[in-house]
Amino acid sequence: MARRMGGKGGGNKKGSSGGGSTLALGLGIALLASAGMATAVGNAASSGAATVAAGGSPGTGSGSLVGSANSTAAETRIVGQGVRLSAKVTDDSADCVTSSYGQVQDFFRRTPCTALHRAFFELRDQKSDAAVVSVAWVEMPDESSARALNQLMDTTGTGNVTELSRERSKYRTVRYTGDSYASRQDGQVVINAQAEPVARRWTGVDLSSIATTAAQ
């Protein structure tokens, strides 16, 4: 298992796609239930978060190594750090090309992924200021291709899996700087997590620690 974290990755430090000012737009996020089956680490106390299960592309069958269990476990770990989770959005797909950009997208064109699960979490500090966390779990055909993907994603300027918050939330314009970034490889699966404050007012748990926790 390979593990890398901190500052290397991230949206705009890694690729040219997905900029914009750091601004929260005032739209609501709908409620849907989300359940998982993985063993989670941390405090399982209720966060009171809104959950949206977004409709992804078909093809991520029951035999996939990535899915809702991953984001459910990540949610539990994040809440275990004493953070209030106010919203969660998830998405499943078997098409990593359309859900990526830069050299990472070119990589997927040559070496298609097997499955992709993405999640977006909205966090609140004690003053109700927001931070956003985007996590991607990519299943590759084998460990060799997963290792190559992880190395590419950790390289500045190469692009990334498109952060779900840029597609399905009110924080579409939040720019991921890569300052709070973590990734790791677990066999055929590559996990990538990024966290950003909204409007730079976050006073809660260190976001680098949140990103590392989300990628565990």
Coordinates of N, CA and C in Angstrom, one line a residue:
M1 N 0.8 -1.2 0.0 CA 0.0 0.0 0.0 C 0.9 1.2 0.0
A2 N 0.6 2.1 -1.0 CA 1.3 3.4 -1.0 C 0.5 4.5 -0.4
R3 N 1.1 5.5 0.2 CA 0.4 6.5 0.8 C 1.1 7.9 0.6
R4 N 0.3 8.9 0.2 CA 0.9 10.2 0.0 C -0.1 11.2 0.5
M5 N 0.4 12.3 1.0 CA -0.6 13.3 1.5 C 0.0 14.7 1.6
G6 N -0.8 15.7 1.5 CA -0.4 17.0 1.8 C 0.0 17.8 0.6
G7 N -0.7 18.7 0.1 CA -0.3 19.7 -0.8 C 0.1 19.4 -2.2
K8 N 0.4 18.1 -2.6 CA 0.8 17.8 -3.9 C -0.4 17.9 -4.9
G9 N -1.5 17.3 -4.5 CA -2.6 17.3 -5.4 C -3.5 18.5 -5.3
G10 N -4.8 18.3 -5.7 CA -5.7 19.4 -5.6 C -6.0 19.9 -7.0
G11 N -7.2 20.6 -7.1 CA -7.7 21.0 -8.4 C -6.8 21.9 -9.2
N12 N -6.7 23.1 -8.8 CA -6.0 24.1 -9.6 C -4.5 24.1 -9.5
K13 N -4.0 23.5 -8.5 CA -2.5 23.3 -8.4 C -2.1 22.2 -9.3
K14 N -3.1 21.2 -9.6 CA -2.8 20.1 -10.4 C -3.1 20.2 -11.8
G15 N -4.2 20.9 -12.2 CA -4.7 20.9 -13.5 C -5.3 22.3 -13.9
S16 N -5.5 22.5 -15.1 CA -6.0 23.8 -15.6 C -7.5 23.9 -15.6
S17 N -8.2 22.7 -15.3 CA -9.7 22.7 -15.3 C -10.2 23.0 -14.0
G18 N -11.3 23.8 -13.8 CA -12.0 23.9 -12.6 C -11.5 24.9 -11.7
G19 N -11.4 26.2 -12.1 CA -11.1 27.3 -11.3 C -12.3 28.0 -10.8
G20 N -12.2 29.3 -10.6 CA -13.3 30.1 -10.1 C -13.0 30.7 -8.8
S21 N -13.7 31.7 -8.4 CA -13.5 32.3 -7.0 C -14.1 31.5 -6.0
T22 N -13.6 31.6 -4.7 CA -14.1 30.8 -3.6 C -15.3 31.5 -3.1
L23 N -16.5 31.0 -3.5 CA -17.8 31.7 -3.2 C -18.8 30.6 -3.0
A24 N -19.6 30.8 -2.0 CA -20.7 29.8 -1.7 C -22.0 30.4 -2.3
L25 N -22.7 29.7 -3.2 CA -23.9 30.2 -3.8 C -25.1 29.6 -2.9
G26 N -26.2 30.4 -2.8 CA -27.2 30.0 -1.8 C -28.3 29.1 -2.4
L27 N -27.9 27.9 -2.6 CA -28.9 26.9 -3.1 C -29.0 25.7 -2.0
G28 N -30.1 25.1 -1.9 CA -30.3 24.0 -0.9 C -29.8 22.7 -1.5
I29 N -29.6 21.7 -0.7 CA -29.3 20.4 -1.1 C -30.3 19.4 -0.6
A30 N -30.9 18.6 -1.5 CA -32.0 17.7 -1.1 C -31.6 16.6 -0.2
L31 N -32.6 15.9 0.4 CA -32.3 14.8 1.3 C -32.6 13.5 0.7
L32 N -31.7 12.6 0.8 CA -31.9 11.2 0.5 C -31.1 10.3 1.4
A33 N -31.6 9.1 1.6 CA -30.8 8.2 2.5 C -29.6 7.6 1.9
S34 N -28.6 7.3 2.6 CA -27.4 6.6 2.1 C -26.9 5.6 3.1
A35 N -26.6 4.4 2.7 CA -26.2 3.4 3.7 C -24.9 2.7 3.2
G36 N -24.1 2.1 4.1 CA -22.9 1.5 3.7 C -22.7 0.2 4.4
M37 N -21.6 -0.6 4.0 CA -21.4 -1.9 4.6 C -20.0 -2.1 5.1
A38 N -19.1 -1.0 5.0 CA -17.7 -1.2 5.4 C -17.6 -0.9 6.9
T39 N -16.6 -1.4 7.5 CA -16.3 -1.1 8.9 C -15.7 0.3 9.0
A40 N -16.3 1.2 9.7 CA -15.8 2.6 9.8 C -15.0 2.8 11.0
V41 N -14.1 3.7 11.0 CA -13.3 4.1 12.1 C -13.7 5.4 12.6
G42 N -13.9 5.6 13.9 CA -14.3 6.9 14.5 C -15.6 6.8 15.2
N43 N -16.1 8.0 15.6 CA -17.3 8.1 16.3 C -18.5 8.0 15.4
A44 N -19.4 7.1 15.7 CA -20.6 7.0 14.8 C -21.8 7.8 15.2
A45 N -21.5 8.9 16.0 CA -22.6 9.7 16.4 C -23.3 10.4 15.2
S46 N -24.5 10.7 15.3 CA -25.3 11.3 14.1 C -24.8 12.7 13.9
S47 N -24.6 13.0 12.6 CA -24.1 14.4 12.3 C -25.2 15.3 11.9
G48 N -26.4 14.8 11.6 CA -27.5 15.6 11.2 C -27.4 16.1 9.8
A49 N -26.6 15.4 9.0 CA -26.3 15.9 7.6 C -27.4 15.5 6.6
A50 N -27.6 16.4 5.7 CA -28.4 16.1 4.5 C -27.6 15.2 3.6
T51 N -28.2 14.2 3.0 CA -27.5 13.3 2.1 C -28.2 13.2 0.8
V52 N -27.4 13.3 -0.3 CA -28.0 13.2 -1.6 C -27.2 12.1 -2.3
A53 N -28.0 11.1 -2.9 CA -27.4 10.0 -3.7 C -27.6 10.4 -5.1
A54 N -26.6 10.9 -5.8 CA -26.7 11.4 -7.1 C -26.7 10.2 -8.1
G55 N -27.4 10.3 -9.2 CA -27.5 9.2 -10.1 C -26.3 9.2 -11.0
G56 N -25.5 8.1 -10.9 CA -24.3 8.0 -11.7 C -24.5 7.2 -12.9
S57 N -23.5 6.9 -13.7 CA -23.6 6.1 -14.9 C -23.7 4.6 -14.5
P58 N -24.4 3.8 -15.3 CA -24.5 2.4 -15.0 C -23.2 1.7 -15.1
G59 N -23.1 0.5 -14.5 CA -21.9 -0.3 -14.7 C -21.2 -0.6 -13.4
T60 N -21.5 0.1 -12.3 CA -20.8 -0.2 -11.0 C -21.6 -1.3 -10.3
G61 N -21.4 -2.5 -10.6 CA -22.2 -3.6 -10.1 C -21.8 -4.0 -8.7
S62 N -22.5 -5.0 -8.1 CA -22.3 -5.4 -6.7 C -20.9 -5.9 -6.5
G63 N -20.2 -6.3 -7.6 CA -18.9 -6.9 -7.4 C -17.8 -5.8 -7.3
S64 N -18.2 -4.6 -7.4 CA -17.2 -3.5 -7.4 C -16.5 -3.4 -6.1
L65 N -15.3 -2.9 -6.1 CA -14.5 -2.7 -4.8 C -14.8 -1.3 -4.3
V66 N -15.5 -0.4 -5.0 CA -15.8 0.9 -4.5 C -17.3 1.1 -4.6
G67 N -17.8 2.0 -3.6 CA -19.2 2.3 -3.6 C -19.6 3.0 -2.4
S68 N -20.9 3.0 -2.0 CA -21.4 3.8 -0.9 C -20.8 3.4 0.4
A69 N -20.3 2.2 0.5 CA -19.6 1.8 1.8 C -18.4 2.7 2.1
N70 N -17.7 3.1 1.0 CA -16.5 3.9 1.2 C -16.9 5.3 1.7
S71 N -17.9 5.9 1.1 CA -18.3 7.3 1.6 C -18.9 7.2 2.9
T72 N -19.7 6.2 3.2 CA -20.3 6.0 4.6 C -19.2 5.9 5.6
A73 N -18.1 5.1 5.4 CA -17.0 5.0 6.3 C -16.3 6.3 6.5
A74 N -16.1 7.0 5.3 CA -15.4 8.3 5.4 C -16.2 9.3 6.2
E75 N -17.5 9.3 6.0 CA -18.4 10.2 6.8 C -18.2 10.0 8.3
T76 N -18.2 8.7 8.7 CA -18.1 8.3 10.1 C -16.7 8.8 10.7
R77 N -15.7 8.6 9.9 CA -14.4 9.0 10.3 C -14.3 10.6 10.5
I78 N -14.9 11.3 9.6 CA -14.8 12.8 9.6 C -15.6 13.2 10.8
V79 N -16.8 12.7 11.0 CA -17.6 13.1 12.2 C -16.9 12.7 13.5
G80 N -16.1 11.6 13.5 CA -15.3 11.2 14.6 C -14.3 12.3 15.0
Q81 N -13.9 13.2 14.1 CA -13.0 14.2 14.5 C -13.7 15.4 15.1
G82 N -14.9 15.3 15.4 CA -15.7 16.4 16.1 C -16.2 17.5 15.1
V83 N -16.3 17.1 13.8 CA -16.8 18.0 12.8 C -18.2 17.8 12.6
R84 N -19.0 18.9 12.4 CA -20.4 18.8 12.1 C -20.6 18.7 10.6
L85 N -21.1 17.6 10.1 CA -21.4 17.4 8.7 C -22.8 17.8 8.3
S86 N -22.9 18.8 7.5 CA -24.2 19.4 7.2 C -24.8 18.9 5.8
A87 N -24.0 18.3 5.0 CA -24.5 17.8 3.7 C -23.6 16.8 3.1
K88 N -24.1 15.8 2.3 CA -23.3 14.8 1.7 C -23.9 14.5 0.4
V89 N -23.1 14.4 -0.7 CA -23.6 14.0 -2.0 C -22.7 12.9 -2.5
T90 N -23.2 11.8 -3.1 CA -22.4 10.8 -3.7 C -22.8 10.5 -5.1
D91 N -21.9 9.8 -5.8 CA -22.1 9.5 -7.2 C -21.3 8.3 -7.6
D92 N -21.9 7.4 -8.4 CA -21.2 6.2 -8.9 C -21.2 6.2 -10.4
S93 N -20.1 5.7 -10.9 CA -19.9 5.7 -12.4 C -18.9 4.6 -12.8
A94 N -19.0 4.2 -14.0 CA -18.0 3.3 -14.6 C -17.2 4.0 -15.7
D95 N -17.4 5.3 -15.8 CA -16.7 6.1 -16.9 C -15.9 7.2 -16.2
C96 N -14.6 6.9 -16.0 CA -13.7 7.8 -15.4 C -13.3 8.9 -16.4
V97 N -13.4 8.7 -17.7 CA -12.9 9.7 -18.7 C -13.8 11.0 -18.5
T98 N -15.1 10.8 -18.5 CA -16.0 12.0 -18.4 C -16.0 12.6 -17.1
S99 N -15.4 12.0 -16.1 CA -15.4 12.5 -14.7 C -13.9 12.9 -14.3
S100 N -13.1 13.3 -15.2 CA -11.7 13.7 -14.9 C -11.3 14.8 -15.9
Y101 N -10.1 15.3 -15.7 CA -9.6 16.3 -16.6 C -8.0 16.2 -16.6
G102 N -7.4 16.9 -17.6 CA -6.0 17.0 -17.7 C -5.4 15.7 -18.1
Q103 N -4.1 15.5 -17.7 CA -3.4 14.2 -18.0 C -4.0 13.0 -17.4
V104 N -4.7 13.2 -16.2 CA -5.4 12.1 -15.6 C -6.5 11.6 -16.5
Q105 N -7.2 12.5 -17.2 CA -8.2 12.1 -18.2 C -7.6 11.3 -19.3
D106 N -6.4 11.8 -19.8 CA -5.7 11.1 -20.9 C -5.3 9.7 -20.4
F107 N -4.9 9.5 -19.2 CA -4.6 8.2 -18.6 C -5.8 7.3 -18.7
F108 N -7.0 7.8 -18.3 CA -8.1 6.9 -18.3 C -8.5 6.6 -19.7
R109 N -8.3 7.4 -20.7 CA -8.6 7.0 -22.1 C -7.7 5.8 -22.5
R110 N -6.5 5.8 -22.0 CA -5.6 4.6 -22.4 C -5.8 3.4 -21.5
T111 N -6.2 3.7 -20.2 CA -6.4 2.6 -19.2 C -7.7 2.9 -18.5
P112 N -8.8 2.4 -19.0 CA -10.1 2.7 -18.3 C -10.1 2.2 -16.9
C113 N -10.8 2.9 -16.1 CA -11.0 2.4 -14.7 C -12.1 1.3 -14.7
T114 N -12.2 0.6 -13.7 CA -13.3 -0.4 -13.5 C -14.5 0.2 -12.9
A115 N -14.4 1.1 -11.9 CA -15.5 1.8 -11.2 C -15.0 3.0 -10.5
L116 N -15.9 3.9 -10.3 CA -15.6 5.2 -9.7 C -16.7 5.6 -8.7
H117 N -16.3 5.9 -7.5 CA -17.3 6.4 -6.5 C -16.8 7.7 -6.0
R118 N -17.6 8.7 -6.0 CA -17.2 10.1 -5.5 C -18.1 10.5 -4.5
A119 N -17.6 11.4 -3.6 CA -18.4 11.9 -2.5 C -18.0 13.4 -2.3
F120 N -19.0 14.2 -1.9 CA -18.8 15.6 -1.5 C -19.4 15.8 -0.1
F121 N -18.6 16.3 0.8 CA -19.1 16.6 2.2 C -19.1 18.1 2.4
E122 N -20.1 18.6 3.0 CA -20.2 20.0 3.5 C -20.0 20.0 5.0
L123 N -19.0 20.7 5.5 CA -18.7 20.7 7.0 C -19.0 22.1 7.5
R124 N -19.3 22.2 8.8 CA -19.5 23.5 9.5 C -18.7 23.5 10.8
D125 N -18.1 24.7 11.0 CA -17.4 24.9 12.3 C -18.4 25.5 13.3
Q126 N -17.9 25.9 14.5 CA -18.7 26.3 15.6 C -19.4 27.7 15.2
K127 N -18.9 28.4 14.3 CA -19.5 29.6 13.8 C -20.4 29.4 12.6
S128 N -20.6 28.2 12.2 CA -21.4 27.8 11.1 C -20.8 28.2 9.7
D129 N -19.5 28.5 9.7 CA -18.8 28.7 8.5 C -18.5 27.4 7.9
A130 N -18.4 27.3 6.5 CA -18.4 26.1 5.8 C -17.0 25.7 5.3
A131 N -16.8 24.4 5.1 CA -15.6 23.9 4.4 C -16.2 22.8 3.5
V132 N -15.5 22.5 2.4 CA -15.9 21.4 1.6 C -14.9 20.3 1.4
V133 N -15.3 19.1 1.3 CA -14.4 18.0 1.2 C -14.8 17.1 0.0
S134 N -14.0 16.9 -1.0 CA -14.3 16.0 -2.1 C -13.4 14.8 -2.1
V135 N -14.0 13.6 -2.2 CA -13.2 12.4 -2.2 C -13.6 11.5 -3.4
A136 N -12.6 10.9 -4.0 CA -12.8 9.9 -5.1 C -12.2 8.6 -4.8
W137 N -12.9 7.5 -5.0 CA -12.4 6.2 -4.9 C -12.4 5.6 -6.3
V138 N -11.2 5.3 -6.9 CA -11.1 4.8 -8.3 C -10.6 3.3 -8.2
E139 N -11.4 2.4 -8.8 CA -11.0 1.0 -8.9 C -10.4 0.8 -10.3
M140 N -9.2 0.4 -10.3 CA -8.5 0.1 -11.6 C -8.4 -1.4 -11.9
P141 N -8.1 -1.8 -13.1 CA -8.1 -3.3 -13.4 C -7.1 -4.1 -12.6
D142 N -6.0 -3.5 -12.2 CA -4.9 -4.2 -11.5 C -4.1 -3.2 -10.6
E143 N -3.2 -3.8 -9.8 CA -2.4 -2.9 -8.9 C -1.4 -2.1 -9.6
S144 N -0.9 -2.6 -10.8 CA 0.1 -1.8 -11.5 C -0.5 -0.5 -12.1
S145 N -1.7 -0.6 -12.7 CA -2.4 0.6 -13.2 C -2.8 1.5 -12.1
A146 N -3.2 0.9 -10.9 CA -3.6 1.8 -9.8 C -2.4 2.5 -9.3
R147 N -1.2 1.9 -9.3 CA 0.0 2.6 -8.8 C 0.4 3.7 -9.8
A148 N 0.3 3.5 -11.1 CA 0.6 4.5 -12.0 C -0.4 5.7 -11.9
L149 N -1.7 5.4 -11.7 CA -2.6 6.5 -11.5 C -2.3 7.3 -10.3
N150 N -2.0 6.6 -9.2 CA -1.8 7.3 -7.9 C -0.6 8.3 -8.1
Q151 N 0.5 7.8 -8.8 CA 1.7 8.6 -9.0 C 1.3 9.8 -9.8
L152 N 0.5 9.6 -10.9 CA 0.1 10.7 -11.8 C -0.7 11.7 -11.0
M153 N -1.7 11.3 -10.3 CA -2.6 12.2 -9.5 C -1.8 13.0 -8.5
D154 N -0.7 12.4 -7.9 CA 0.0 13.1 -6.9 C 1.0 14.1 -7.5
T155 N 1.1 14.2 -8.8 CA 2.0 15.1 -9.5 C 1.3 16.4 -9.8
T156 N 1.9 17.5 -9.4 CA 1.3 18.8 -9.7 C 1.2 19.1 -11.2
G157 N 0.0 19.6 -11.5 CA -0.3 20.1 -12.9 C -0.8 19.0 -13.8
T158 N -1.1 17.8 -13.3 CA -1.6 16.7 -14.1 C -3.1 16.5 -14.2
G159 N -3.8 17.3 -13.5 CA -5.3 17.1 -13.5 C -5.7 16.2 -12.4
N160 N -7.0 15.8 -12.5 CA -7.5 15.0 -11.4 C -8.8 14.4 -11.8
V161 N -9.4 13.5 -10.9 CA -10.8 13.2 -11.0 C -11.6 14.4 -10.7
T162 N -12.6 14.7 -11.4 CA -13.4 16.0 -11.2 C -14.1 15.9 -9.8
E163 N -13.8 16.9 -9.0 CA -14.4 17.0 -7.7 C -15.9 17.1 -7.8
L164 N -16.6 16.2 -7.1 CA -18.1 16.2 -7.2 C -18.7 17.5 -6.8
S165 N -18.1 18.2 -5.9 CA -18.7 19.5 -5.5 C -18.8 20.5 -6.7
R166 N -17.9 20.3 -7.7 CA -18.0 21.2 -8.9 C -19.1 20.8 -9.8
E167 N -19.7 19.7 -9.6 CA -20.8 19.2 -10.5 C -22.2 19.3 -9.8
R168 N -22.2 18.9 -8.5 CA -23.5 18.7 -7.9 C -23.7 19.3 -6.6
S169 N -23.3 20.6 -6.4 CA -23.5 21.2 -5.2 C -23.6 22.7 -5.4
K170 N -23.9 23.4 -4.3 CA -23.9 24.9 -4.4 C -22.5 25.5 -4.4
Y171 N -21.5 24.7 -4.2 CA -20.1 25.2 -4.1 C -19.4 24.9 -5.5
R172 N -20.0 25.0 -6.6 CA -19.4 24.7 -7.9 C -18.2 25.6 -8.1
T173 N -18.2 26.8 -7.6 CA -17.1 27.7 -7.9 C -16.0 27.7 -6.9
V174 N -16.0 26.8 -5.9 CA -15.0 26.7 -4.9 C -13.7 26.1 -5.6
R175 N -12.6 26.8 -5.4 CA -11.4 26.4 -6.1 C -10.5 25.5 -5.1
Y176 N -10.2 24.3 -5.6 CA -9.4 23.5 -4.8 C -7.9 23.8 -5.0
T177 N -7.2 24.2 -4.0 CA -5.8 24.7 -4.1 C -4.8 23.6 -4.0
G178 N -5.2 22.5 -3.4 CA -4.3 21.4 -3.1 C -3.5 21.5 -1.8
D179 N -3.8 22.6 -1.0 CA -3.1 22.8 0.2 C -3.5 21.7 1.3
S180 N -4.8 21.2 1.2 CA -5.3 20.2 2.0 C -5.6 19.0 1.2
Y181 N -4.7 18.1 1.0 CA -4.8 17.0 0.0 C -4.2 15.7 0.6
A182 N -4.8 14.6 0.3 CA -4.3 13.3 0.7 C -4.7 12.2 -0.3
S183 N -3.8 11.3 -0.5 CA -4.1 10.2 -1.4 C -3.4 8.9 -0.9
R184 N -3.9 7.8 -1.4 CA -3.3 6.5 -1.1 C -3.8 5.5 -2.1
Q185 N -3.0 4.4 -2.2 CA -3.3 3.3 -3.0 C -3.6 2.1 -2.1
D186 N -4.7 1.4 -2.3 CA -5.0 0.2 -1.6 C -5.3 -0.9 -2.6
G187 N -4.3 -1.7 -3.0 CA -4.5 -2.7 -4.0 C -4.8 -2.1 -5.4
Q188 N -6.0 -2.4 -5.9 CA -6.5 -1.9 -7.2 C -7.2 -0.6 -7.0
V189 N -7.4 -0.1 -5.8 CA -8.1 1.1 -5.5 C -7.2 2.3 -5.2
V190 N -7.5 3.5 -5.8 CA -6.8 4.7 -5.5 C -7.8 5.7 -4.9
I191 N -7.4 6.2 -3.7 CA -8.3 7.2 -3.0 C -7.6 8.6 -3.0
N192 N -8.4 9.6 -3.3 CA -7.9 10.9 -3.4 C -8.9 11.9 -2.7
A193 N -8.4 12.7 -1.8 CA -9.3 13.6 -1.0 C -8.7 15.0 -0.9
Q194 N -9.6 16.0 -1.0 CA -9.2 17.4 -1.0 C -10.2 18.1 -0.1
A195 N -9.7 19.1 0.6 CA -10.6 19.9 1.5 C -10.3 21.4 1.3
E196 N -11.3 22.2 1.3 CA -11.1 23.7 1.1 C -12.1 24.4 2.0
P197 N -11.6 25.5 2.6 CA -12.6 26.4 3.4 C -13.4 27.2 2.4
V198 N -14.5 27.6 2.8 CA -15.4 28.5 1.9 C -15.1 29.9 2.4
A199 N -14.7 30.8 1.5 CA -14.5 32.2 1.9 C -13.4 32.4 2.9
R200 N -12.5 31.4 3.1 CA -11.4 31.5 4.0 C -11.7 31.8 5.5
R201 N -12.9 31.5 5.9 CA -13.2 31.8 7.3 C -13.2 30.6 8.2
W202 N -12.8 29.4 7.7 CA -12.9 28.2 8.5 C -12.1 28.3 9.8
T203 N -12.7 28.0 10.9 CA -12.0 28.0 12.2 C -12.1 26.6 12.9
G204 N -12.5 25.6 12.2 CA -12.7 24.3 12.8 C -11.4 23.4 12.7
V205 N -11.6 22.1 12.7 CA -10.5 21.2 12.6 C -9.6 21.4 11.4
D206 N -8.3 21.3 11.6 CA -7.4 21.5 10.5 C -7.8 20.7 9.2
L207 N -7.9 21.3 8.1 CA -8.5 20.7 6.9 C -7.5 19.7 6.3
S208 N -6.2 19.8 6.5 CA -5.3 18.8 6.1 C -5.5 17.5 6.8
S209 N -5.8 17.6 8.1 CA -6.2 16.4 8.9 C -7.5 15.8 8.4
I210 N -8.4 16.6 8.0 CA -9.7 16.1 7.5 C -9.5 15.4 6.2
A211 N -8.7 15.9 5.3 CA -8.4 15.3 4.0 C -7.8 13.9 4.2
T212 N -6.8 13.9 5.2 CA -6.1 12.6 5.5 C -7.1 11.6 6.0
T213 N -7.9 12.0 6.9 CA -8.9 11.2 7.5 C -9.9 10.6 6.5
A214 N -10.3 11.5 5.5 CA -11.2 11.1 4.5 C -10.6 10.0 3.6
A215 N -9.3 10.1 3.4 CA -8.7 9.2 2.4 C -8.2 7.9 3.1
Q216 N -8.4 7.7 4.3 CA -8.0 6.5 5.0 C -8.6 5.2 4.5

